[in-house]
Coordinates of C-alpha atoms in Angstrom, one line a residue:
Chain A
X1 CA -0.2 0.1 0.2
X2 CA 2.9 2.2 1.1
X3 CA 4.7 1.3 -2.3
X4 CA 1.8 2.0 -4.3
X5 CA 1.1 5.6 -3.1
X6 CA 4.9 6.1 -2.8
X7 CA 5.4 5.4 -6.8
X8 CA 1.8 7.2 -7.7
X9 CA 3.4 10.5 -6.4
X10 CA 6.7 9.6 -8.1
X11 CA 4.8 8.7 -11.5
X12 CA 2.5 12.1 -11.1
X13 CA 6.1 14.1 -10.3
X14 CA 7.9 12.9 -13.2
X15 CA 5.1 13.1 -15.7
X16 CA 4.8 16.9 -14.6
X17 CA 8.3 17.0 -14.9
X18 CA 8.3 15.7 -18.3
X19 CA 6.0 18.3 -19.8
X20 CA 6.9 21.3 -17.9
X21 CA 10.8 20.9 -18.1
X22 CA 12.5 24.0 -20.2
X23 CA 14.8 21.6 -22.0
X24 CA 13.9 18.5 -23.8
X25 CA 16.9 16.7 -22.0
X26 CA 15.4 17.2 -18.6
X27 CA 12.3 15.8 -20.1
X28 CA 14.2 12.9 -20.9
X29 CA 15.6 12.1 -17.7
X30 CA 12.3 12.5 -16.2
X31 CA 10.7 10.3 -18.4
X32 CA 13.3 7.6 -17.3
X33 CA 12.4 8.1 -13.8
X34 CA 8.5 7.8 -15.0
X35 CA 9.1 4.5 -16.8
X36 CA 11.4 2.8 -14.1
X37 CA 8.6 3.8 -11.3
X38 CA 6.2 2.4 -13.8
X39 CA 7.9 -1.0 -14.3
X40 CA 7.9 -1.4 -10.5
X41 CA 4.2 -1.0 -10.3
X42 CA 3.9 -3.3 -13.1
X43 CA 5.9 -5.7 -10.8
X44 CA 3.5 -5.2 -8.1
X45 CA 1.0 -6.2 -10.1
X46 CA 2.4 -9.3 -11.0
X47 CA 3.3 -8.4 -14.6
X48 CA 6.8 -9.5 -14.8
X49 CA 7.4 -9.9 -18.5
X50 CA 5.5 -6.4 -19.0
X51 CA 8.0 -4.9 -16.3
X52 CA 11.1 -6.2 -18.3
X53 CA 9.8 -5.2 -21.4
X54 CA 9.1 -1.8 -20.3
X55 CA 12.5 -1.2 -19.0
X56 CA 14.0 -2.9 -22.2
X57 CA 12.2 -0.8 -24.8
X58 CA 11.3 2.5 -23.4
X59 CA 14.3 3.0 -21.4
X60 CA 16.6 1.0 -23.3
X61 CA 15.4 1.6 -27.1
X62 CA 13.0 4.8 -27.0
X63 CA 14.9 7.2 -24.7
X64 CA 18.0 6.6 -26.2
X65 CA 16.5 7.2 -29.5
X66 CA 15.1 10.5 -28.2
X67 CA 18.5 11.3 -26.7
X68 CA 20.4 10.8 -30.0
X69 CA 17.8 12.7 -31.9
X70 CA 18.4 15.9 -29.2
X71 CA 22.1 15.6 -29.3
X72 CA 21.7 15.2 -33.2
X73 CA 19.9 18.4 -33.4
X74 CA 21.3 20.8 -31.0
X75 CA 24.8 20.0 -31.8
X76 CA 25.2 21.7 -35.2
X77 CA 23.3 24.8 -35.1
X78 CA 23.8 26.0 -31.6
X79 CA 20.1 25.0 -30.0
X80 CA 16.3 24.9 -31.1
X81 CA 14.5 27.8 -31.4
X82 CA 10.6 27.2 -30.7
X83 CA 7.8 29.4 -30.5
X84 CA 5.9 30.2 -27.5
X85 CA 3.9 27.5 -25.6
X86 CA 0.0 27.7 -25.9
X87 CA -0.7 27.8 -22.4
X88 CA -1.8 31.1 -22.1
X89 CA -4.4 31.0 -24.9
X90 CA -6.3 28.3 -23.5
X91 CA -9.0 28.9 -20.6
X92 CA -7.4 27.0 -17.7
X93 CA -10.5 26.7 -15.1
X94 CA -12.5 24.9 -18.0
X95 CA -9.9 22.3 -18.8
X96 CA -9.0 21.6 -14.9
X97 CA -13.0 21.0 -14.4
X98 CA -12.7 18.6 -17.4
X99 CA -9.9 16.7 -16.2
X100 CA -11.3 16.2 -12.7
X101 CA -14.6 15.1 -14.2
X102 CA -12.9 12.2 -16.2
X103 CA -10.9 11.2 -13.2
X104 CA -14.2 11.2 -11.4
X105 CA -15.4 8.7 -14.1
X106 CA -12.6 6.7 -14.0
X107 CA -12.5 6.2 -10.2
X108 CA -16.3 5.8 -10.1
X109 CA -16.3 3.2 -13.2
X110 CA -13.8 1.2 -11.7
X111 CA -15.4 1.2 -8.3
X112 CA -18.4 -0.2 -9.7
X113 CA -16.8 -2.8 -11.9
X114 CA -14.8 -3.8 -8.6
X115 CA -18.0 -6.0 -7.3
X116 CA -17.7 -8.2 -10.1
X117 CA -14.0 -8.9 -10.1
X118 CA -13.1 -12.4 -9.3
X119 CA -10.0 -11.6 -7.2
X120 CA -11.2 -9.9 -4.2
X121 CA -10.4 -6.1 -4.3
X122 CA -8.4 -6.6 -7.3
X123 CA -5.1 -5.5 -6.0
X124 CA -2.4 -7.1 -4.6
X125 CA 0.6 -9.3 -5.8
X126 CA 1.1 -13.1 -6.0
X127 CA 4.4 -14.7 -5.3
X128 CA 6.3 -13.0 -8.1
X129 CA 8.6 -15.6 -10.5
X130 CA 6.9 -18.6 -9.4
X131 CA 6.4 -21.2 -12.3
X132 CA 3.3 -21.0 -14.0
X133 CA 1.8 -18.5 -11.5
X134 CA -0.3 -15.6 -13.3
X135 CA 1.9 -13.0 -15.0
X136 CA 5.2 -15.1 -15.0
X137 CA 6.9 -15.5 -18.3
X138 CA 5.7 -19.1 -19.0
X139 CA 2.0 -18.0 -18.4
X140 CA 2.7 -14.7 -20.5
X141 CA 4.5 -16.7 -23.3
X142 CA 2.1 -19.8 -23.5
X143 CA -1.0 -17.5 -23.9
X144 CA 1.0 -15.1 -26.5
X145 CA 1.9 -17.9 -28.6
X146 CA -1.2 -19.8 -28.9
X147 CA -4.4 -17.7 -28.6
X148 CA -3.0 -14.4 -29.3
X149 CA -0.5 -15.5 -32.1
X150 CA -2.0 -13.7 -34.8
X151 CA -1.7 -10.3 -33.1
X152 CA 2.0 -10.9 -32.4
X153 CA 2.7 -12.0 -35.7
X154 CA 1.2 -8.7 -37.3
X155 CA 3.4 -6.7 -35.0
X156 CA 6.4 -8.2 -37.2
X157 CA 4.6 -6.5 -40.1
X158 CA 4.2 -3.3 -38.1
X159 CA 7.5 -2.9 -37.3
X160 CA 8.6 -3.6 -40.8
X161 CA 6.4 -1.0 -42.3
X162 CA 8.1 1.4 -39.7
X163 CA 11.5 0.6 -40.5
X164 CA 10.5 1.2 -44.0
X165 CA 9.2 4.3 -43.2
X166 CA 12.0 5.6 -41.3
X167 CA 14.2 5.1 -44.1
X168 CA 12.1 6.7 -46.7
X169 CA 11.8 9.8 -44.2
X170 CA 15.3 10.2 -42.8
X171 CA 17.0 8.5 -45.6
X172 CA 19.7 10.3 -48.0
X173 CA 17.7 10.9 -50.9
X174 CA 20.8 13.2 -52.3
X175 CA 23.1 10.2 -52.4
X176 CA 20.5 8.0 -54.0
X177 CA 19.7 10.0 -56.7
X178 CA 22.8 12.4 -57.3
X179 CA 23.6 10.3 -60.7
X180 CA 20.2 11.1 -62.2
X181 CA 20.0 14.3 -63.9
X182 CA 16.2 14.3 -64.0
X183 CA 16.2 14.3 -60.2
X184 CA 16.3 17.3 -58.0
X185 CA 19.7 16.2 -56.6
X186 CA 21.1 15.6 -59.7
X187 CA 20.0 18.9 -61.2
X188 CA 21.9 20.4 -58.2
X189 CA 24.9 18.3 -58.5
X190 CA 25.1 19.7 -62.3
X191 CA 24.5 23.0 -61.4
X192 CA 27.5 22.8 -58.9
X193 CA 29.8 21.4 -61.4
X194 CA 28.8 24.3 -63.8
X195 CA 29.7 26.9 -61.1
X196 CA 32.7 25.4 -60.5
X197 CA 33.7 25.2 -64.2
X198 CA 32.2 28.8 -65.1
X199 CA 32.2 30.7 -62.3
X200 CA 28.5 31.4 -62.3
X201 CA 25.3 29.4 -62.0
X202 CA 23.8 28.1 -65.4
X203 CA 20.3 29.7 -66.1
Chain B
X1 CA 3.8 -9.9 0.3
X2 CA 2.4 -6.5 -0.7
X3 CA -1.2 -5.4 0.9
X4 CA -4.0 -5.1 -1.6
X5 CA -4.3 -1.8 -3.5
X6 CA -7.9 -1.0 -4.7
X7 CA -8.0 -1.5 -8.5
X8 CA -10.0 2.0 -8.8
X9 CA -6.7 3.6 -7.2
X10 CA -4.6 2.2 -10.3
X11 CA -7.4 3.3 -12.9
X12 CA -7.5 6.9 -11.3
X13 CA -3.7 7.2 -11.2
X14 CA -3.9 6.1 -14.9
X15 CA -6.7 8.8 -15.8
X16 CA -4.4 11.3 -14.0
X17 CA -1.3 10.1 -15.9
X18 CA -3.1 10.1 -18.9
X19 CA -4.4 13.8 -18.4
X20 CA -0.8 15.1 -18.0
X21 CA 0.2 13.5 -21.5
X22 CA -2.9 15.0 -22.9
X23 CA -1.6 18.1 -21.5
X24 CA 2.0 17.9 -22.6
X25 CA 0.8 17.1 -26.1
X26 CA -1.8 20.1 -26.2
X27 CA 0.2 22.7 -24.5
X28 CA 3.8 22.5 -25.7
X29 CA 5.0 23.3 -29.0
X30 CA 8.5 21.4 -28.8
X31 CA 7.7 18.6 -30.9
X32 CA 10.1 16.2 -28.9
X33 CA 7.8 17.2 -25.8
X34 CA 4.6 16.3 -27.7
X35 CA 5.9 13.0 -28.4
X36 CA 6.9 12.5 -24.8
X37 CA 3.5 13.4 -24.0
X38 CA 1.9 10.5 -26.3
X39 CA 4.6 8.1 -24.8
X40 CA 2.9 9.3 -21.2
X41 CA -0.6 8.5 -22.7
X42 CA 0.4 5.2 -24.0
X43 CA 2.0 4.2 -20.9
X44 CA -0.9 5.5 -18.7
X45 CA -3.4 3.3 -20.9
X46 CA -0.8 0.4 -20.2
X47 CA -1.1 0.7 -16.5
X48 CA -5.1 0.5 -16.8
X49 CA -4.8 -2.6 -19.1
X50 CA -2.2 -4.3 -16.7
X51 CA -4.5 -3.3 -13.3
X52 CA -7.5 -4.9 -15.0
X53 CA -5.7 -7.9 -16.4
X54 CA -4.4 -8.5 -12.9
X55 CA -7.9 -7.8 -11.3
X56 CA -9.6 -10.3 -13.6
X57 CA -6.7 -12.7 -13.3
X58 CA -6.8 -12.7 -17.3
X59 CA -3.4 -12.3 -18.9
X60 CA -4.9 -11.2 -22.2
X61 CA -4.7 -7.5 -21.0
X62 CA -0.9 -8.1 -20.3
X63 CA -0.6 -9.1 -23.9
X64 CA -2.4 -6.1 -25.2
X65 CA -0.1 -3.8 -23.0
X66 CA 2.9 -5.6 -24.9
X67 CA 1.6 -4.9 -28.1
X68 CA 0.8 -1.1 -27.3
X69 CA 4.6 -1.1 -26.3
X70 CA 5.6 -2.6 -29.6
X71 CA 3.2 0.3 -31.3
X72 CA 5.0 2.8 -29.2
X73 CA 8.5 2.1 -30.0
X74 CA 7.3 2.1 -33.8
X75 CA 5.5 5.5 -33.4
X76 CA 8.4 7.1 -31.7
X77 CA 10.9 5.9 -34.4
X78 CA 8.2 7.4 -37.1
X79 CA 7.8 10.6 -35.1
X80 CA 11.4 11.2 -34.6
X81 CA 12.3 10.6 -38.2
X82 CA 9.8 13.1 -38.8
X83 CA 11.3 15.7 -36.5
X84 CA 14.7 15.0 -37.9
X85 CA 13.4 15.9 -41.4
X86 CA 11.5 19.3 -40.0
X87 CA 14.6 20.4 -38.3
X88 CA 16.8 19.9 -41.3
X89 CA 14.4 21.8 -43.5
X90 CA 14.7 24.7 -41.2
X91 CA 16.2 26.2 -38.2
X92 CA 12.9 27.0 -36.3
X93 CA 10.4 24.2 -35.9
X94 CA 7.1 25.0 -34.6
X95 CA 4.7 22.5 -34.9
X96 CA 1.9 25.1 -36.0
X97 CA 4.1 26.2 -38.8
X98 CA 4.1 22.9 -40.4
X99 CA 1.4 22.9 -42.8
X100 CA 3.0 20.8 -45.8
X101 CA 0.2 18.2 -45.9
X102 CA -2.9 21.0 -45.2
X103 CA -3.8 20.8 -49.2

């Protein structure tokens, strides 16, 4: 119980730090704390595999990707210039009222559902790591590779599409098409060569 | 052994974290922070899924959360690639100025 409230305070605090930090790097550090705290919450809900995946994929891969992009973008041109944030434009009391309503609905809905639950109270942890227990890797994998095999296989397609999309977006088009005089990059190359030869751009 | 925590506490925490993520996306203009807000929202939904999965004693919710993590990874990769392309196009990046697909 104490663990949950401690982690809840930590989660909300780090989440607020993520969205209010003046620099994106601070946001990433706060997000790291958020993900680690969330992984501990998952462990307390006896979802071991999700907890480990959370650390591996989010803290290991996604955050490093964020850091790489921040380092890449702010190294060359001396910082990122941005417009002002939109906070002053929006009527804040209405937003807070809406947020409180949504939270009340979430609490009430979960409270109503609680009566139907098979596990009394719905919380608490089983012994973590016991073979065959609910949420253990064996239990998770058995369901993932039998009942839920189709969604699992479809994620492979999704990741493939993502990889192709990233290569198309961020790939080096100039290098790919520089030898083709019909392309923009090829035209630019011809123009550069003409400048080198004659000292002025051809028009 | 950890004493039982009520499911509604988990769901309320999840709703709160989701709203913080929404605030991050709506109020900030830095595209990196907006992407992090989306990650916060996905994580909040994962928390609700895992909590309900534990409450019902059914691990399909955990598998759903696992697939959400995969989708989040793909989304972060694509989103960051778009941001890199935007920054390469101009020095100043304001998400309100990006109207390339507006038609």
